mmCIF file with all atom_site columns, C-alpha atoms in Angstrom:
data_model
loop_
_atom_site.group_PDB
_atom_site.id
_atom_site.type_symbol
_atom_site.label_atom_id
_atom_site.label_alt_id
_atom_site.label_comp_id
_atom_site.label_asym_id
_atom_site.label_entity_id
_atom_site.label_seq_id
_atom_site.pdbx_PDB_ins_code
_atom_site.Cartn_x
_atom_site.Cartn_y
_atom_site.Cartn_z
_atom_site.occupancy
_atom_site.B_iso_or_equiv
_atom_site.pdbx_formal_charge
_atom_site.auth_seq_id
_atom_site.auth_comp_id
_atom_site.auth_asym_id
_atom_site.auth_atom_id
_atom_site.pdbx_PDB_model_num
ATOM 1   C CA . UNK A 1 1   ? -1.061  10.453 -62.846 1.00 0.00 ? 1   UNK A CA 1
ATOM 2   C CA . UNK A 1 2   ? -2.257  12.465 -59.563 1.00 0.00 ? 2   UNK A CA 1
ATOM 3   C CA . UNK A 1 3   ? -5.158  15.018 -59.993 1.00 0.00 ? 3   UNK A CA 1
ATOM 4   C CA . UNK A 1 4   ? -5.199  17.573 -57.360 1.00 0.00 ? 4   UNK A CA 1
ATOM 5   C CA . UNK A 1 5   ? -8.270  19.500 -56.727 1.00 0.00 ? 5   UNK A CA 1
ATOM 6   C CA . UNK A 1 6   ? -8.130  22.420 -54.311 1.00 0.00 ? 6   UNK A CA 1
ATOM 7   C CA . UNK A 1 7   ? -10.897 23.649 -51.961 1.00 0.00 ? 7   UNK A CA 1
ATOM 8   C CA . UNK A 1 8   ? -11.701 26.210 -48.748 1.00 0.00 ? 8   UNK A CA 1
ATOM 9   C CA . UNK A 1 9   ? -10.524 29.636 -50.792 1.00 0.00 ? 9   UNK A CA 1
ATOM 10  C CA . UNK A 1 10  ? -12.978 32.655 -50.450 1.00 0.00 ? 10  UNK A CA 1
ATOM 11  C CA . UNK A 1 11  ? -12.706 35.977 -48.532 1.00 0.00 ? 11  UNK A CA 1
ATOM 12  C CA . UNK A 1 12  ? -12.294 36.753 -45.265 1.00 0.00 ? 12  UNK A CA 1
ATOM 13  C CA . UNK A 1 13  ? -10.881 39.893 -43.134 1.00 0.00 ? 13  UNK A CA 1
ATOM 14  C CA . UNK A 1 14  ? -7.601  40.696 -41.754 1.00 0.00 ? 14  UNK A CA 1
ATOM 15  C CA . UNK A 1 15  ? -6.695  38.873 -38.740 1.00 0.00 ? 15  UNK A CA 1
ATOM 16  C CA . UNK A 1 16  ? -9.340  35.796 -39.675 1.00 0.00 ? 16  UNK A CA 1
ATOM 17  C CA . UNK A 1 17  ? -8.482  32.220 -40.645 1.00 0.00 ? 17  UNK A CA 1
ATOM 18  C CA . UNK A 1 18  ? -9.563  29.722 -43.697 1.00 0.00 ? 18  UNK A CA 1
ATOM 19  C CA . UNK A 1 19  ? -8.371  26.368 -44.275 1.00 0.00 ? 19  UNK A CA 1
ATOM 20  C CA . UNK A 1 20  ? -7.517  25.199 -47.592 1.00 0.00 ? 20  UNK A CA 1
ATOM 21  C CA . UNK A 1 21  ? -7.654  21.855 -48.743 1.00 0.00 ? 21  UNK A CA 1
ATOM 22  C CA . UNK A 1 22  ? -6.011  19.738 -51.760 1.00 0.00 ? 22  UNK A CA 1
ATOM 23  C CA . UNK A 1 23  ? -7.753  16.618 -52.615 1.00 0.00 ? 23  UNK A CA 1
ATOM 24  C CA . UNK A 1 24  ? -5.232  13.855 -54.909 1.00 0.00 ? 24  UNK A CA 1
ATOM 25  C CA . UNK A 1 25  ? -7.183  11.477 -56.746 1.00 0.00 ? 25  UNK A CA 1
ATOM 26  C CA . UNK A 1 26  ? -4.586  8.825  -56.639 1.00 0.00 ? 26  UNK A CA 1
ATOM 27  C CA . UNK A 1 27  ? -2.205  7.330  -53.527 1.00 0.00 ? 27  UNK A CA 1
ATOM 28  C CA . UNK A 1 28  ? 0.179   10.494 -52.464 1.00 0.00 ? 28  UNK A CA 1
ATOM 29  C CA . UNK A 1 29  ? 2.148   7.803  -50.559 1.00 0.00 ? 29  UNK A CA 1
ATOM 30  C CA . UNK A 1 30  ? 4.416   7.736  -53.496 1.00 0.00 ? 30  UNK A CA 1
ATOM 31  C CA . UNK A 1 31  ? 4.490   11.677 -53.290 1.00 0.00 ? 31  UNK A CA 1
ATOM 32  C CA . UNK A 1 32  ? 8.092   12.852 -52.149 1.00 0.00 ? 32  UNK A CA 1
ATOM 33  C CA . UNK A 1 33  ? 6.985   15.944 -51.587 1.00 0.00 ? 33  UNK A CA 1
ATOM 34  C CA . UNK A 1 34  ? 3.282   17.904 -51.834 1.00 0.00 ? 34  UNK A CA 1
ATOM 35  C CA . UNK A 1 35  ? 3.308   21.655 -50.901 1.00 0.00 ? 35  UNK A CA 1
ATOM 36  C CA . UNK A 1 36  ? 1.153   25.091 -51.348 1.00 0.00 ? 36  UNK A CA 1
ATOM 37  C CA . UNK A 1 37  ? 2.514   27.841 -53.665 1.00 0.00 ? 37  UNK A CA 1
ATOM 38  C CA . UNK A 1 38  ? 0.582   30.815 -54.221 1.00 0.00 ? 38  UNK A CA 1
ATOM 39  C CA . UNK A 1 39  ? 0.798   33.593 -56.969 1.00 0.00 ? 39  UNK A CA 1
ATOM 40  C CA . UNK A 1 40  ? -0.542  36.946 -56.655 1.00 0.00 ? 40  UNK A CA 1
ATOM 41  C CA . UNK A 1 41  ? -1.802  39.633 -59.143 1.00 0.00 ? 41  UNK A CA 1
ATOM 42  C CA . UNK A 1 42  ? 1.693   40.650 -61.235 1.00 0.00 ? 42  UNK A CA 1
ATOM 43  C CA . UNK A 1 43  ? 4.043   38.707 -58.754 1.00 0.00 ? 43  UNK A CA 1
ATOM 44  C CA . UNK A 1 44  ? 5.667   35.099 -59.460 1.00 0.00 ? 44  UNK A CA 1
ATOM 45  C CA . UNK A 1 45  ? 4.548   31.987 -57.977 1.00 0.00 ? 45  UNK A CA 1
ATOM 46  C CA . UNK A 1 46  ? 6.218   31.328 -54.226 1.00 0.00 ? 46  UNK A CA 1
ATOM 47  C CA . UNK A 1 47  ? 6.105   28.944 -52.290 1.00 0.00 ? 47  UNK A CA 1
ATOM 48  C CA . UNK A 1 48  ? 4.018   29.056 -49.142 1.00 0.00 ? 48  UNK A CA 1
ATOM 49  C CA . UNK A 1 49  ? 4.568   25.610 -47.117 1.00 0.00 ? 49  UNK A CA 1
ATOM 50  C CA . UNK A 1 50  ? 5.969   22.049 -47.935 1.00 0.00 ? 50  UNK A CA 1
ATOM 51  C CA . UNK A 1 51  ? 5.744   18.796 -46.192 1.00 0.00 ? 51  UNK A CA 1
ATOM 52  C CA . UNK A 1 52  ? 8.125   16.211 -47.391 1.00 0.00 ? 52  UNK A CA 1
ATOM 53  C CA . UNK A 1 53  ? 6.610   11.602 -47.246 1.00 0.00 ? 53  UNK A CA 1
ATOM 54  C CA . UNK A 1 54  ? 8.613   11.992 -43.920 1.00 0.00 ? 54  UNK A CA 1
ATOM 55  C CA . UNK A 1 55  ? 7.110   14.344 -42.787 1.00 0.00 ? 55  UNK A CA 1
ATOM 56  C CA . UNK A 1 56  ? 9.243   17.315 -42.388 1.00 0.00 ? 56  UNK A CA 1
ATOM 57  C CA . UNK A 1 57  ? 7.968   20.771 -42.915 1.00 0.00 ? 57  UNK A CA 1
ATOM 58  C CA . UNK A 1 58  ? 9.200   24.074 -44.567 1.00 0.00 ? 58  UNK A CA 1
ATOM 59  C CA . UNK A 1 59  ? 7.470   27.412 -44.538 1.00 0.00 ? 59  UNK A CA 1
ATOM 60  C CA . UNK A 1 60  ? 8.019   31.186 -46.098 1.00 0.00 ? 60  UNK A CA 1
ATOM 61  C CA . UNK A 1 61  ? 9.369   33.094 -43.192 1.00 0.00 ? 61  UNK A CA 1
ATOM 62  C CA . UNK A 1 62  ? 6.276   35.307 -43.888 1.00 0.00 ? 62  UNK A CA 1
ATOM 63  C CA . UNK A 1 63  ? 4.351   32.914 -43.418 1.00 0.00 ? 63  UNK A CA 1
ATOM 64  C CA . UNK A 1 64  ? 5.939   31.318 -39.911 1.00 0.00 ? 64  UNK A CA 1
ATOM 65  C CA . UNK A 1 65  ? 4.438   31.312 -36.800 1.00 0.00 ? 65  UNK A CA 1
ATOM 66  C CA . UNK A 1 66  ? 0.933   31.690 -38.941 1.00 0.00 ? 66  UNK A CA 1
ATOM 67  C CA . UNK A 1 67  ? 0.120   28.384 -41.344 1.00 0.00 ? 67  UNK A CA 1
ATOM 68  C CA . UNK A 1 68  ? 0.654   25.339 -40.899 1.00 0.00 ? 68  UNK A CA 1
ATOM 69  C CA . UNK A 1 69  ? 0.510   22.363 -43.296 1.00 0.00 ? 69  UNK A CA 1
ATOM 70  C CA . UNK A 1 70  ? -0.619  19.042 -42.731 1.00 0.00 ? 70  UNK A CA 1
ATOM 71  C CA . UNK A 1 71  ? -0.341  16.189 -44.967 1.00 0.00 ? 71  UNK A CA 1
ATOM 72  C CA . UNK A 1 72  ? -2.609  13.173 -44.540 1.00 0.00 ? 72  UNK A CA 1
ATOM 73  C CA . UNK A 1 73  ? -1.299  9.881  -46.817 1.00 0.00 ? 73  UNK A CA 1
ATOM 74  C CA . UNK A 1 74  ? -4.805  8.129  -45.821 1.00 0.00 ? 74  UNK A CA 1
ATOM 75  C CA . UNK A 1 75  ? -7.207  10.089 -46.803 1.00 0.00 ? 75  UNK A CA 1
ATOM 76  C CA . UNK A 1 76  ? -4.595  11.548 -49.618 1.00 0.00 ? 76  UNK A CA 1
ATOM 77  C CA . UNK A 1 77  ? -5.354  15.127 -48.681 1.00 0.00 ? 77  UNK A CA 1
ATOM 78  C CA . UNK A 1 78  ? -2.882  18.033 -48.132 1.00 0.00 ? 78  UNK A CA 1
ATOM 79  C CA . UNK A 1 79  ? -4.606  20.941 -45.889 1.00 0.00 ? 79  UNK A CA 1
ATOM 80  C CA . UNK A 1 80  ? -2.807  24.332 -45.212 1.00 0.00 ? 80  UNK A CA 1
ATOM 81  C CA . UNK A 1 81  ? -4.275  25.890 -41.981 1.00 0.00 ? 81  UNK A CA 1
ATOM 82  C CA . UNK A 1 82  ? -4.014  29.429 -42.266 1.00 0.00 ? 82  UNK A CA 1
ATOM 83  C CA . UNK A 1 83  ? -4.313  32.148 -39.261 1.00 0.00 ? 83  UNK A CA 1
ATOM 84  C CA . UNK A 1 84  ? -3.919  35.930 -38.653 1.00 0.00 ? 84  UNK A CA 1
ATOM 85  C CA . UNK A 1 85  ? -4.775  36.519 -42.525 1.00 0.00 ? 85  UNK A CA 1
ATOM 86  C CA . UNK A 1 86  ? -2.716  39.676 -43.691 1.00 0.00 ? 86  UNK A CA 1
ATOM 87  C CA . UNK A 1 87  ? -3.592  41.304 -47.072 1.00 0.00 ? 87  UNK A CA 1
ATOM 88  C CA . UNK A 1 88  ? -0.574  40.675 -48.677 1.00 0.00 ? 88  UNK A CA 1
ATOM 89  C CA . UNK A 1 89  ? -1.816  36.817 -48.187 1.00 0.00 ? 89  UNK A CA 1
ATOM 90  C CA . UNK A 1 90  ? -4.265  37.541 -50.868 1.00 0.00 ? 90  UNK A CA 1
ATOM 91  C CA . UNK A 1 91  ? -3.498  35.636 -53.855 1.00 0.00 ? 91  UNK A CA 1
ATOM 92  C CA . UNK A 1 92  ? -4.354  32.328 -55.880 1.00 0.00 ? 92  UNK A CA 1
ATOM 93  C CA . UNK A 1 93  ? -3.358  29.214 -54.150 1.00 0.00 ? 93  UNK A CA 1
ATOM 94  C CA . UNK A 1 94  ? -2.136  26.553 -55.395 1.00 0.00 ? 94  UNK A CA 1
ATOM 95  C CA . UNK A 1 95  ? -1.553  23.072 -54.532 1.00 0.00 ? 95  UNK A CA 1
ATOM 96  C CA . UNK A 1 96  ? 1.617   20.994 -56.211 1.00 0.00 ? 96  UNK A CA 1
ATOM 97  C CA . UNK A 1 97  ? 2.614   17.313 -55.723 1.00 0.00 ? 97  UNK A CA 1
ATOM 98  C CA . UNK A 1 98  ? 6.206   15.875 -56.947 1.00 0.00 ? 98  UNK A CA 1
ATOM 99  C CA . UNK A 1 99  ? 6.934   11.960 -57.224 1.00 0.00 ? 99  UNK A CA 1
ATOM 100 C CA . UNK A 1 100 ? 9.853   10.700 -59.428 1.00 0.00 ? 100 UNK A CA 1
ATOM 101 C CA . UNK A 1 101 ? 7.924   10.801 -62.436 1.00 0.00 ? 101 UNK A CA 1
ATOM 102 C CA . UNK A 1 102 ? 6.759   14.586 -62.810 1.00 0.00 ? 102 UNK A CA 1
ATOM 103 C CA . UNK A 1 103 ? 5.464   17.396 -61.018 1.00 0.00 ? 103 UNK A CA 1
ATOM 104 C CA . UNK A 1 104 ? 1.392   17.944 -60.299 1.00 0.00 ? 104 UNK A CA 1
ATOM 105 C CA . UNK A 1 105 ? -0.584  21.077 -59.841 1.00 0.00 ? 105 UNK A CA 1
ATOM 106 C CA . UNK A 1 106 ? -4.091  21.777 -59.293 1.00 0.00 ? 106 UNK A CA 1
ATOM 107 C CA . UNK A 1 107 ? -6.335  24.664 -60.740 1.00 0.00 ? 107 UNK A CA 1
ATOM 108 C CA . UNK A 1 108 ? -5.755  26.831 -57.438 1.00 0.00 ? 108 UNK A CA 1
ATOM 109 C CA . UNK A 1 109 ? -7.874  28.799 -55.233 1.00 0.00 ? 109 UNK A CA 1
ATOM 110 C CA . UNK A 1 110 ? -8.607  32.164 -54.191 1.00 0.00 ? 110 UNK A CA 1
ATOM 111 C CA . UNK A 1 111 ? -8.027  33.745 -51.083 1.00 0.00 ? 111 UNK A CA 1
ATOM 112 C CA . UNK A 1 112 ? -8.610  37.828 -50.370 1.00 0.00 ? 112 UNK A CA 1
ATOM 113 C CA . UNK A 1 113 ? -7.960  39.008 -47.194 1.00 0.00 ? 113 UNK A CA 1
ATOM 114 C CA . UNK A 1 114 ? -9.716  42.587 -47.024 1.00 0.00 ? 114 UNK A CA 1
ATOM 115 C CA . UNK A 1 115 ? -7.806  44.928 -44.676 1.00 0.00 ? 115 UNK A CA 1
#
């Protein structure tokens, strides 16, 4: 079973950048698909950016043009670049990894984006 442990949340102003990271513990190889959801405060989980073991991508449209995910099956680490931070991007974000045994999550991190 993967364990995915999130990193580079915190707080930053409108128009900044932050780059998150998702560490697996195991081989993500196997992963058919690892993405970034995020949930804010009274609002259902979404999904932010995907990246497929073949690497093709897929992104919120309100999100387009702004992140970009990266997905590295050496180093078993999914990164979401994130740029021009908006407010409504604050939220807890999560990382998620699927194989064809289950679905993975990690404990998420926070991003605020103060206007």
């Amino acid at each position: 079973q993967v364990q995915l442990v999130e990193s580079g949340g915190g707080l930053v102003q409108a128009g900044g950048s932050l780059r998150l990271s998702c560490a697996a513990s195991g081989n993500i190889f196997s992963m058919n698909s690892m993405g970034w959801y995020r949930q804010a405060p009274g609002k259902q989980r979404e999904l932010v950016a995907s990246v497929t073991n073949g690497g093709s991508t897929n992104y919120a449209d309100s999100v387009k043009g702004r992140f970009t995910i990266s997905r590295d099956n050496i180093k078993n680490t999914l990164d979401l670049q994130m740029n021009n931070l908006k407010p409504e991007d604050t939220a807890v974000y999560y990382c998620n990894a699927r194989d064809n045994v289950g679905t993975y999550w990690g404990q998420g991190t926070q991003v605020t984006v103060s206007s």
